[in-house]
PDB file of C-alpha atoms in Angstrom:
ATOM      1  CA  MET A  26      14.122   1.279  -1.800  1.00 61.00           C
ATOM      2  CA  THR A  27      10.907   0.338  -0.369  1.00 72.00           C
ATOM      3  CA  ARG A  28       7.928   2.393  -0.489  1.00 93.00           C
ATOM      4  CA  ARG A  29       5.497   0.197   0.943  1.00 97.00           C
ATOM      5  CA  ILE A  30       4.847   2.655   4.098  1.00 98.00           C
ATOM      6  CA  GLU A  31       4.320   5.460   1.767  1.00 97.00           C
ATOM      7  CA  GLU A  32       1.903   3.399  -0.347  1.00 97.00           C
ATOM      8  CA  ARG A  33      -0.210   2.082   2.745  1.00 98.00           C
ATOM      9  CA  PHE A  34      -0.427   5.781   3.934  1.00 97.00           C
ATOM     10  CA  LYS A  35      -1.806   6.829   0.424  1.00 97.00           C
ATOM     11  CA  THR A  36      -4.434   4.477   0.411  1.00 96.00           C
ATOM     12  CA  LEU A  37      -5.869   4.952   3.479  1.00 96.00           C
ATOM     13  CA  LYS A  38      -5.664   8.264   2.830  1.00 94.00           C
ATOM     14  CA  GLU A  39      -8.064   7.674  -0.266  1.00 94.00           C
ATOM     15  CA  GLU A  40     -10.018   4.973   1.895  1.00 93.00           C
ATOM     16  CA  GLY A  41     -10.715   7.350   4.732  1.00 94.00           C
ATOM     17  CA  ARG A  42     -10.043   5.453   7.431  1.00 94.00           C
ATOM     18  CA  PRO A  43      -6.764   5.953   9.920  1.00 96.00           C
ATOM     19  CA  ALA A  44      -4.185   2.899   9.909  1.00 97.00           C
ATOM     20  CA  LEU A  45      -4.140   0.035  12.444  1.00 98.00           C
ATOM     21  CA  VAL A  46      -0.210  -0.487  13.141  1.00 98.00           C
ATOM     22  CA  THR A  47       0.238  -4.022  15.301  1.00 98.00           C
ATOM     23  CA  PHE A  48       3.029  -4.804  17.696  1.00 97.00           C
ATOM     24  CA  LEU A  49       4.232  -8.026  17.990  1.00 97.00           C
ATOM     25  CA  MET A  50       8.133  -9.543  20.027  1.00 98.00           C
ATOM     26  CA  ALA A  51       9.956 -11.058  17.686  1.00 98.00           C
ATOM     27  CA  GLY A  52      10.359 -14.998  18.928  1.00 98.00           C
ATOM     28  CA  ASP A  53       8.088 -14.361  21.377  1.00 97.00           C
ATOM     29  CA  PRO A  54       6.716 -16.901  22.730  1.00 97.00           C
ATOM     30  CA  ASP A  55       9.225 -19.202  20.317  1.00 96.00           C
ATOM     31  CA  GLY A  56      10.551 -18.056  17.007  1.00 96.00           C
ATOM     32  CA  GLU A  57       7.948 -20.778  15.066  1.00 96.00           C
ATOM     33  CA  THR A  58       4.989 -19.538  16.939  1.00 97.00           C
ATOM     34  CA  ALA A  59       5.844 -15.542  16.839  1.00 97.00           C
ATOM     35  CA  LEU A  60       5.993 -16.420  12.502  1.00 98.00           C
ATOM     36  CA  ASP A  61       3.032 -18.080  12.866  1.00 97.00           C
ATOM     37  CA  ILE A  62       0.882 -14.738  14.780  1.00 97.00           C
ATOM     38  CA  ILE A  63       2.925 -12.157  12.145  1.00 98.00           C
ATOM     39  CA  LYS A  64       1.652 -13.521   9.421  1.00 98.00           C
ATOM     40  CA  ALA A  65      -1.884 -14.027  10.496  1.00 97.00           C
ATOM     41  CA  LEU A  66      -1.801 -10.366  11.203  1.00 98.00           C
ATOM     42  CA  PRO A  67      -2.830  -8.727   8.138  1.00 98.00           C
ATOM     43  CA  ALA A  68      -5.800 -11.224   7.580  1.00 97.00           C
ATOM     44  CA  ALA A  69      -7.026  -9.898  10.581  1.00 97.00           C
ATOM     45  CA  GLY A  70      -6.758  -6.461   9.814  1.00 97.00           C
ATOM     46  CA  ALA A  71      -3.783  -4.746  10.490  1.00 98.00           C
ATOM     47  CA  ASP A  72      -1.717  -2.761   8.462  1.00 98.00           C
ATOM     48  CA  LEU A  73       1.627  -2.052   9.280  1.00 98.00           C
ATOM     49  CA  ILE A  74       3.407  -4.019  11.602  1.00 98.00           C
ATOM     50  CA  GLU A  75       6.340  -2.883  14.472  1.00 98.00           C
ATOM     51  CA  LEU A  76       8.000  -5.949  15.343  1.00 98.00           C
ATOM     52  CA  GLY A  77      10.682  -6.103  18.299  1.00 98.00           C
ATOM     53  CA  MET A  78      13.894  -6.387  18.726  1.00 98.00           C
ATOM     54  CA  PRO A  79      14.775  -7.850  21.959  1.00 97.00           C
ATOM     55  CA  PHE A  80      16.913  -6.348  24.438  1.00 95.00           C
ATOM     56  CA  SER A  81      18.047  -7.312  27.682  1.00 92.00           C
ATOM     57  CA  ASP A  82      17.343  -3.190  28.997  1.00 88.00           C
ATOM     58  CA  PRO A  83      14.386  -2.420  27.466  1.00 88.00           C
ATOM     59  CA  MET A  84      14.164   1.069  29.400  1.00 82.00           C
ATOM     60  CA  ALA A  85      11.338   2.639  27.607  1.00 80.00           C
ATOM     61  CA  ASP A  86       8.813  -0.726  27.309  1.00 85.00           C
ATOM     62  CA  GLY A  87       6.250  -1.074  30.415  1.00 85.00           C
ATOM     63  CA  PRO A  88       6.069  -5.014  31.858  1.00 91.00           C
ATOM     64  CA  ALA A  89       3.964  -6.558  29.698  1.00 92.00           C
ATOM     65  CA  ILE A  90       6.463  -5.659  26.163  1.00 93.00           C
ATOM     66  CA  GLN A  91       9.323  -6.144  28.723  1.00 94.00           C
ATOM     67  CA  GLU A  92       8.449  -9.601  29.998  1.00 94.00           C
ATOM     68  CA  ALA A  93       8.018 -10.707  26.156  1.00 95.00           C
ATOM     69  CA  GLY A  94      11.362  -9.621  25.469  1.00 96.00           C
ATOM     70  CA  ARG A  95      12.177 -11.923  28.440  1.00 95.00           C
ATOM     71  CA  ARG A  96      10.577 -15.089  26.995  1.00 96.00           C
ATOM     72  CA  ALA A  97      12.287 -14.649  23.417  1.00 97.00           C
ATOM     73  CA  LEU A  98      15.460 -13.766  24.260  1.00 96.00           C
ATOM     74  CA  HIS A  99      15.224 -16.934  26.811  1.00 94.00           C
ATOM     75  CA  GLY A 100      13.973 -19.028  23.734  1.00 94.00           C
ATOM     76  CA  GLY A 101      17.157 -18.222  21.925  1.00 96.00           C
ATOM     77  CA  GLU A 102      16.012 -14.977  19.728  1.00 97.00           C
ATOM     78  CA  THR A 103      18.908 -13.033  18.509  1.00 97.00           C
ATOM     79  CA  LEU A 104      18.526  -9.792  15.950  1.00 98.00           C
ATOM     80  CA  LYS A 105      20.070 -12.665  13.025  1.00 98.00           C
ATOM     81  CA  LYS A 106      16.996 -15.066  14.145  1.00 98.00           C
ATOM     82  CA  THR A 107      14.118 -11.579  13.874  1.00 98.00           C
ATOM     83  CA  LEU A 108      15.742 -10.992  10.320  1.00 98.00           C
ATOM     84  CA  ALA A 109      14.814 -14.254   9.222  1.00 98.00           C
ATOM     85  CA  THR A 110      11.538 -13.952  10.495  1.00 98.00           C
ATOM     86  CA  VAL A 111      11.279 -11.186   7.968  1.00 98.00           C
ATOM     87  CA  ALA A 112      12.646 -12.791   5.665  1.00 98.00           C
ATOM     88  CA  ARG A 113      10.154 -15.165   6.301  1.00 98.00           C
ATOM     89  CA  PHE A 114       6.852 -13.484   6.405  1.00 98.00           C
ATOM     90  CA  ARG A 115       8.058 -11.850   3.134  1.00 98.00           C
ATOM     91  CA  GLU A 116       7.458 -15.057   0.959  1.00 98.00           C
ATOM     92  CA  SER A 117       4.156 -14.878   1.754  1.00 97.00           C
ATOM     93  CA  ASP A 118       3.297 -11.029   2.029  1.00 98.00           C
ATOM     94  CA  PRO A 119       4.648  -8.525  -0.702  1.00 97.00           C
ATOM     95  CA  ALA A 120       3.012  -5.789   0.689  1.00 97.00           C
ATOM     96  CA  THR A 121       2.523  -5.189   4.219  1.00 98.00           C
ATOM     97  CA  PRO A 122       4.410  -2.362   5.765  1.00 98.00           C
ATOM     98  CA  LEU A 123       6.984  -4.040   8.515  1.00 98.00           C
ATOM     99  CA  ILE A 124       8.767  -1.743  11.151  1.00 98.00           C
ATOM    100  CA  LEU A 125      11.864  -2.626  13.861  1.00 98.00           C
ATOM    101  CA  MET A 126      11.685  -1.393  16.589  1.00 97.00           C
ATOM    102  CA  GLY A 127      13.992  -1.382  19.447  1.00 97.00           C
ATOM    103  CA  TYR A 128      17.328  -0.513  20.618  1.00 97.00           C
ATOM    104  CA  PHE A 129      20.419   0.586  19.539  1.00 97.00           C
ATOM    105  CA  ASN A 130      23.061  -1.731  21.231  1.00 96.00           C
ATOM    106  CA  PRO A 131      21.893  -5.405  18.614  1.00 96.00           C
ATOM    107  CA  ILE A 132      22.674  -2.905  16.169  1.00 98.00           C
ATOM    108  CA  TYR A 133      25.540  -1.648  17.315  1.00 97.00           C
ATOM    109  CA  VAL A 134      26.666  -4.509  17.493  1.00 97.00           C
ATOM    110  CA  TYR A 135      25.516  -6.700  14.545  1.00 98.00           C
ATOM    111  CA  GLY A 136      27.758  -3.725  12.860  1.00 98.00           C
ATOM    112  CA  VAL A 137      25.688  -0.615  11.613  1.00 98.00           C
ATOM    113  CA  GLN A 138      25.932  -1.016   7.661  1.00 97.00           C
ATOM    114  CA  ALA A 139      26.036  -4.699   8.204  1.00 98.00           C
ATOM    115  CA  PHE A 140      22.338  -4.548   9.922  1.00 98.00           C
ATOM    116  CA  VAL A 141      21.221  -1.835   7.023  1.00 98.00           C
ATOM    117  CA  ASP A 142      21.996  -3.531   4.498  1.00 98.00           C
ATOM    118  CA  ALA A 143      20.392  -7.293   5.877  1.00 98.00           C
ATOM    119  CA  ALA A 144      17.689  -5.928   7.110  1.00 98.00           C
ATOM    120  CA  LEU A 145      16.359  -4.140   3.251  1.00 97.00           C
ATOM    121  CA  LYS A 146      17.396  -7.678   2.076  1.00 98.00           C
ATOM    122  CA  ALA A 147      15.435  -9.324   4.294  1.00 98.00           C
ATOM    123  CA  GLY A 148      12.080  -6.899   3.176  1.00 98.00           C
ATOM    124  CA  VAL A 149      11.697  -4.443   6.544  1.00 98.00           C
ATOM    125  CA  ASP A 150      10.464  -0.991   5.335  1.00 98.00           C
ATOM    126  CA  GLY A 151      11.273   1.193   8.945  1.00 98.00           C
ATOM    127  CA  LEU A 152      13.306   1.480  12.362  1.00 98.00           C
ATOM    128  CA  ILE A 153      12.092   2.481  15.104  1.00 98.00           C
ATOM    129  CA  VAL A 154      14.944   2.975  17.489  1.00 97.00           C
ATOM    130  CA  VAL A 155      13.835   4.624  20.701  1.00 93.00           C
ATOM    131  CA  ASP A 156      16.823   5.797  22.267  1.00 94.00           C
ATOM    132  CA  LEU A 157      19.098   7.368  19.097  1.00 95.00           C
ATOM    133  CA  PRO A 158      17.545  10.670  19.639  1.00 94.00           C
ATOM    134  CA  PRO A 159      17.893  13.354  16.579  1.00 95.00           C
ATOM    135  CA  GLU A 160      21.675  14.205  17.427  1.00 95.00           C
ATOM    136  CA  MET A 161      22.945  11.033  16.794  1.00 96.00           C
ATOM    137  CA  ASP A 162      21.626  11.023  13.232  1.00 97.00           C
ATOM    138  CA  ASP A 163      25.464   9.932  12.040  1.00 97.00           C
ATOM    139  CA  GLU A 164      25.294   6.679  13.634  1.00 97.00           C
ATOM    140  CA  LEU A 165      22.308   4.767  12.200  1.00 98.00           C
ATOM    141  CA  CYS A 166      19.252   7.677  10.650  1.00 98.00           C
ATOM    142  CA  LEU A 167      21.080   8.717   8.231  1.00 97.00           C
ATOM    143  CA  PRO A 168      23.056   5.512   6.997  1.00 97.00           C
ATOM    144  CA  ALA A 169      20.062   3.932   6.840  1.00 97.00           C
ATOM    145  CA  LEU A 170      18.360   6.735   4.836  1.00 97.00           C
ATOM    146  CA  GLU A 171      21.011   7.154   2.273  1.00 97.00           C
ATOM    147  CA  LYS A 172      19.854   3.017   1.477  1.00 96.00           C
ATOM    148  CA  GLY A 173      16.107   3.644   1.551  1.00 95.00           C
ATOM    149  CA  LEU A 174      15.574   2.395   4.628  1.00 97.00           C
ATOM    150  CA  SER A 175      12.640   4.682   6.171  1.00 97.00           C
ATOM    151  CA  PHE A 176      13.414   6.356  10.225  1.00 98.00           C
ATOM    152  CA  ILE A 177      10.937   6.845  12.189  1.00 98.00           C
ATOM    153  CA  ARG A 178      10.878   8.870  14.704  1.00 96.00           C
ATOM    154  CA  LEU A 179       8.947   9.386  18.074  1.00 95.00           C
ATOM    155  CA  ALA A 180       7.170  12.356  19.680  1.00 95.00           C
ATOM    156  CA  THR A 181       5.781  12.595  22.929  1.00 92.00           C
ATOM    157  CA  PRO A 182       3.497  15.030  24.984  1.00 91.00           C
ATOM    158  CA  THR A 183       6.951  17.299  26.273  1.00 90.00           C
ATOM    159  CA  THR A 184       8.206  17.722  22.641  1.00 92.00           C
ATOM    160  CA  ASP A 185       7.304  21.403  22.657  1.00 91.00           C
ATOM    161  CA  ASP A 186       7.787  23.559  19.435  1.00 91.00           C
ATOM    162  CA  HIS A 187      10.989  24.209  19.828  1.00 93.00           C
ATOM    163  CA  ARG A 188      12.282  20.693  19.553  1.00 94.00           C
ATOM    164  CA  LEU A 189       9.591  19.339  17.154  1.00 95.00           C
ATOM    165  CA  PRO A 190      11.445  20.570  14.391  1.00 95.00           C
ATOM    166  CA  ALA A 191      14.928  18.644  15.336  1.00 95.00           C
ATOM    167  CA  VAL A 192      13.059  15.316  16.180  1.00 95.00           C
ATOM    168  CA  LEU A 193      10.767  15.855  12.310  1.00 96.00           C
ATOM    169  CA  LYS A 194      14.262  17.258  10.825  1.00 95.00           C
ATOM    170  CA  ASN A 195      15.353  13.384   8.865  1.00 96.00           C
ATOM    171  CA  THR A 196      12.196  11.392  10.024  1.00 96.00           C
ATOM    172  CA  SER A 197      10.666   9.095   7.490  1.00 96.00           C
ATOM    173  CA  GLY A 198       7.567   7.172   6.785  1.00 97.00           C
ATOM    174  CA  PHE A 199       5.695   7.999   9.897  1.00 98.00           C
ATOM    175  CA  VAL A 200       5.382  10.142  13.251  1.00 98.00           C
ATOM    176  CA  TYR A 201       4.835   7.836  15.827  1.00 97.00           C
ATOM    177  CA  TYR A 202       3.412  10.715  18.606  1.00 96.00           C
ATOM    178  CA  VAL A 203       3.619   8.399  22.188  1.00 92.00           C
ATOM    179  CA  SER A 204      -0.254   9.536  23.706  1.00 84.00           C
ATOM    180  CA  ILE A 205       1.268   8.506  27.037  1.00 72.00           C
ATOM    181  CA  THR A 206       4.425  10.284  28.953  1.00 58.00           C
ATOM    182  CA  GLY A 207       6.235   7.241  30.833  1.00 50.00           C
ATOM    183  CA  ILE A 208       6.346   3.497  29.816  1.00 46.00           C
ATOM    184  CA  THR A 209       4.168   1.266  27.054  1.00 47.00           C
ATOM    185  CA  GLY A 210       0.817   0.316  28.365  1.00 45.00           C
ATOM    186  CA  SER A 211       1.027   2.353  31.941  1.00 47.00           C
ATOM    187  CA  ALA A 212      -2.113   4.616  30.836  1.00 53.00           C
ATOM    188  CA  ALA A 213      -4.983   5.420  29.100  1.00 61.00           C
ATOM    189  CA  PRO A 214      -4.673   7.832  26.393  1.00 65.00           C
ATOM    190  CA  ASP A 215      -6.839  11.457  26.537  1.00 77.00           C
ATOM    191  CA  ALA A 216      -8.719  11.825  23.049  1.00 80.00           C
ATOM    192  CA  LYS A 217      -9.101  15.449  23.382  1.00 86.00           C
ATOM    193  CA  LYS A 218      -5.347  15.636  24.411  1.00 89.00           C
ATOM    194  CA  VAL A 219      -4.634  13.360  21.823  1.00 90.00           C
ATOM    195  CA  GLU A 220      -6.435  15.064  19.167  1.00 91.00           C
ATOM    196  CA  ALA A 221      -4.671  18.356  19.731  1.00 93.00           C
ATOM    197  CA  ALA A 222      -1.113  16.952  19.827  1.00 93.00           C
ATOM    198  CA  VAL A 223      -1.942  15.793  16.687  1.00 94.00           C
ATOM    199  CA  GLY A 224      -2.654  18.463  15.285  1.00 94.00           C
ATOM    200  CA  ARG A 225       0.347  20.630  16.285  1.00 95.00           C
ATOM    201  CA  ILE A 226       2.654  17.673  15.317  1.00 96.00           C
ATOM    202  CA  LYS A 227       0.830  18.326  11.480  1.00 94.00           C
ATOM    203  CA  GLY A 228       1.552  22.134  11.727  1.00 93.00           C
ATOM    204  CA  HIS A 229       5.022  21.131  11.375  1.00 94.00           C
ATOM    205  CA  THR A 230       5.575  17.708   8.595  1.00 96.00           C
ATOM    206  CA  ASP A 231       2.807  16.309   6.233  1.00 96.00           C
ATOM    207  CA  LEU A 232       4.226  12.962   7.263  1.00 97.00           C
ATOM    208  CA  PRO A 233       1.322  10.845   9.109  1.00 97.00           C
ATOM    209  CA  VAL A 234       0.871  10.981  12.418  1.00 97.00           C
ATOM    210  CA  CYS A 235       0.134   7.276  14.593  1.00 97.00           C
ATOM    211  CA  VAL A 236      -0.497   7.172  18.189  1.00 96.00           C
ATOM    212  CA  GLY A 237       1.001   4.504  20.404  1.00 92.00           C
ATOM    213  CA  PHE A 238       1.349   3.828  24.594  1.00 86.00           C
ATOM    214  CA  GLY A 239      -2.295   2.959  26.079  1.00 83.00           C
ATOM    215  CA  VAL A 240      -4.162   1.893  23.324  1.00 89.00           C
ATOM    216  CA  ARG A 241      -6.159  -1.682  24.636  1.00 90.00           C
ATOM    217  CA  THR A 242      -9.185  -1.824  23.126  1.00 93.00           C
ATOM    218  CA  ALA A 243     -11.755  -0.566  20.159  1.00 93.00           C
ATOM    219  CA  GLU A 244     -13.574   1.627  21.853  1.00 93.00           C
ATOM    220  CA  GLN A 245      -9.687   3.500  22.568  1.00 92.00           C
ATOM    221  CA  ALA A 246      -8.546   2.564  19.038  1.00 93.00           C
ATOM    222  CA  ALA A 247     -12.177   4.473  17.519  1.00 93.00           C
ATOM    223  CA  GLU A 248     -11.559   7.622  19.681  1.00 92.00           C
ATOM    224  CA  ILE A 249      -7.621   7.831  18.511  1.00 93.00           C
ATOM    225  CA  GLY A 250      -8.620   7.341  15.634  1.00 94.00           C
ATOM    226  CA  LYS A 251     -10.828  10.141  15.293  1.00 92.00           C
ATOM    227  CA  ALA A 252      -7.795  12.743  14.895  1.00 91.00           C
ATOM    228  CA  ALA A 253      -4.674  10.557  14.329  1.00 95.00           C
ATOM    229  CA  ASP A 254      -3.578   9.041  10.520  1.00 96.00           C
ATOM    230  CA  GLY A 255      -2.959   5.038  12.364  1.00 97.00           C
ATOM    231  CA  VAL A 256      -3.087   3.400  16.039  1.00 96.00           C
ATOM    232  CA  VAL A 257      -0.172   1.972  17.478  1.00 96.00           C
ATOM    233  CA  VAL A 258      -1.472  -0.952  19.662  1.00 96.00           C
ATOM    234  CA  GLY A 259       1.349  -3.449  21.569  1.00 94.00           C
ATOM    235  CA  SER A 260       0.985  -4.403  24.566  1.00 93.00           C
ATOM    236  CA  ALA A 261      -2.609  -5.168  24.755  1.00 94.00           C
ATOM    237  CA  LEU A 262      -1.171  -7.903  22.049  1.00 96.00           C
ATOM    238  CA  VAL A 263       1.652  -9.420  23.998  1.00 96.00           C
ATOM    239  CA  SER A 264      -1.201  -9.847  26.693  1.00 96.00           C
ATOM    240  CA  ALA A 265      -3.142 -11.615  25.018  1.00 96.00           C
ATOM    241  CA  ILE A 266      -0.362 -14.257  24.309  1.00 97.00           C
ATOM    242  CA  ALA A 267       1.181 -14.225  27.853  1.00 96.00           C
ATOM    243  CA  SER A 268      -2.552 -15.135  28.936  1.00 96.00           C
ATOM    244  CA  SER A 269      -2.311 -18.310  26.369  1.00 97.00           C
ATOM    245  CA  LEU A 270       0.821 -19.560  27.322  1.00 96.00           C
ATOM    246  CA  ASP A 271       0.974 -22.787  29.869  1.00 95.00           C
ATOM    247  CA  GLU A 272       2.530 -22.833  33.360  1.00 93.00           C
ATOM    248  CA  ALA A 273       5.661 -23.011  31.657  1.00 91.00           C
ATOM    249  CA  GLY A 274       5.487 -19.741  29.422  1.00 91.00           C
ATOM    250  CA  CYS A 275       4.545 -22.300  26.438  1.00 93.00           C
ATOM    251  CA  ALA A 276       2.906 -21.533  23.170  1.00 95.00           C
ATOM    252  CA  THR A 277      -0.246 -23.771  23.475  1.00 96.00           C
ATOM    253  CA  ASP A 278      -2.878 -24.816  20.672  1.00 95.00           C
ATOM    254  CA  LYS A 279      -5.041 -20.868  21.912  1.00 95.00           C
ATOM    255  CA  THR A 280      -2.209 -18.739  21.250  1.00 95.00           C
ATOM    256  CA  ARG A 281      -1.522 -18.234  17.476  1.00 92.00           C
ATOM    257  CA  GLY A 282      -5.082 -17.256  17.046  1.00 94.00           C
ATOM    258  CA  ALA A 283      -5.380 -15.153  20.801  1.00 94.00           C
ATOM    259  CA  VAL A 284      -3.405 -11.816  19.083  1.00 96.00           C
ATOM    260  CA  ALA A 285      -5.878 -12.352  16.211  1.00 96.00           C
ATOM    261  CA  ALA A 286      -9.340 -12.860  17.326  1.00 96.00           C
ATOM    262  CA  LEU A 287      -7.649  -9.486  18.895  1.00 96.00           C
ATOM    263  CA  VAL A 288      -6.481  -7.979  15.935  1.00 97.00           C
ATOM    264  CA  SER A 289      -9.990  -7.719  14.181  1.00 97.00           C
ATOM    265  CA  ASN A 290     -11.704  -6.464  16.799  1.00 96.00           C
ATOM    266  CA  LEU A 291      -9.229  -3.507  17.140  1.00 97.00           C
ATOM    267  CA  ALA A 292     -10.152  -3.443  13.336  1.00 96.00           C
ATOM    268  CA  GLU A 293     -13.804  -2.947  13.782  1.00 95.00           C
ATOM    269  CA  GLY A 294     -12.797  -0.088  16.368  1.00 94.00           C
ATOM    270  CA  VAL A 295     -10.087   2.216  13.999  1.00 94.00           C
ATOM    271  CA  ARG A 296     -11.929   1.146  10.469  1.00 92.00           C
ATOM    272  CA  SER A 297     -15.783   2.664  12.510  1.00 90.00           C
ATOM    273  CA  ALA A 298     -13.200   5.705  12.720  1.00 81.00           C
ATOM    274  CA  ARG A 299     -13.512   6.388   9.199  1.00 68.00           C
ATOM    275  CA  LEU A 300     -17.552   7.823  10.519  1.00 57.00           C
ATOM    276  CA  ALA A 301     -15.711  10.967  12.206  1.00 59.00           C
ATOM    277  CA  ARG A 302     -13.602  12.182   9.354  1.00 53.00           C
TER     278      ARG A 302
END
């Protein structure tokens, strides 16, 4: 059983600041470059890492993350390779929490129990599977929890007080609050609405609440971090990768540094939020 997520949030609470949670797509733009970028994230300021599992029908993802998934799949990324990337990351980083995020279909094809066992062996700490509602907890959530993997659930602006207990029932690690309705990266979050929503969720759970979807700048991260236990950034990071590639969609000498530079800037914003607490 892993407790990296719990330990990280405990440390951050003692420091009096929110977490910077970074999302990247496994295998984007290729396996080796992606691994190098992921390895650089903690030193750049990432407190937790979400790693996307590429899927051919990513219904909740915006254009930037969809394109990242297409690049990864075109390059031959598979769930088995993604797990191998996690294992290689763990060789040099035993402490940073790492969460796999994606859709159920690849996991179902892999085999649920085989996947859970392989994820634990590789060093995965938690799962976010966006198309599995609480009514389907028997499919993956409960088998994952039984083995010690956190299962992180999404709450949205449309998750009312009647629905929220069901969403939170088997959630562990943290709650991921989607700050806007729609797809990833489609709009900027409203800080006042986020603050009210986080407060409402915290009335139902002691778990940390992290806020994502639409956060792109250090200023936005700082503002959201005043209310949330963590700020999730994804589309901005995969866009930084995309803009660094050559005409053929391959990595350049700018690709590895582009993400680290942006994460460092975002980390400054998140860390400044401690002053407002």
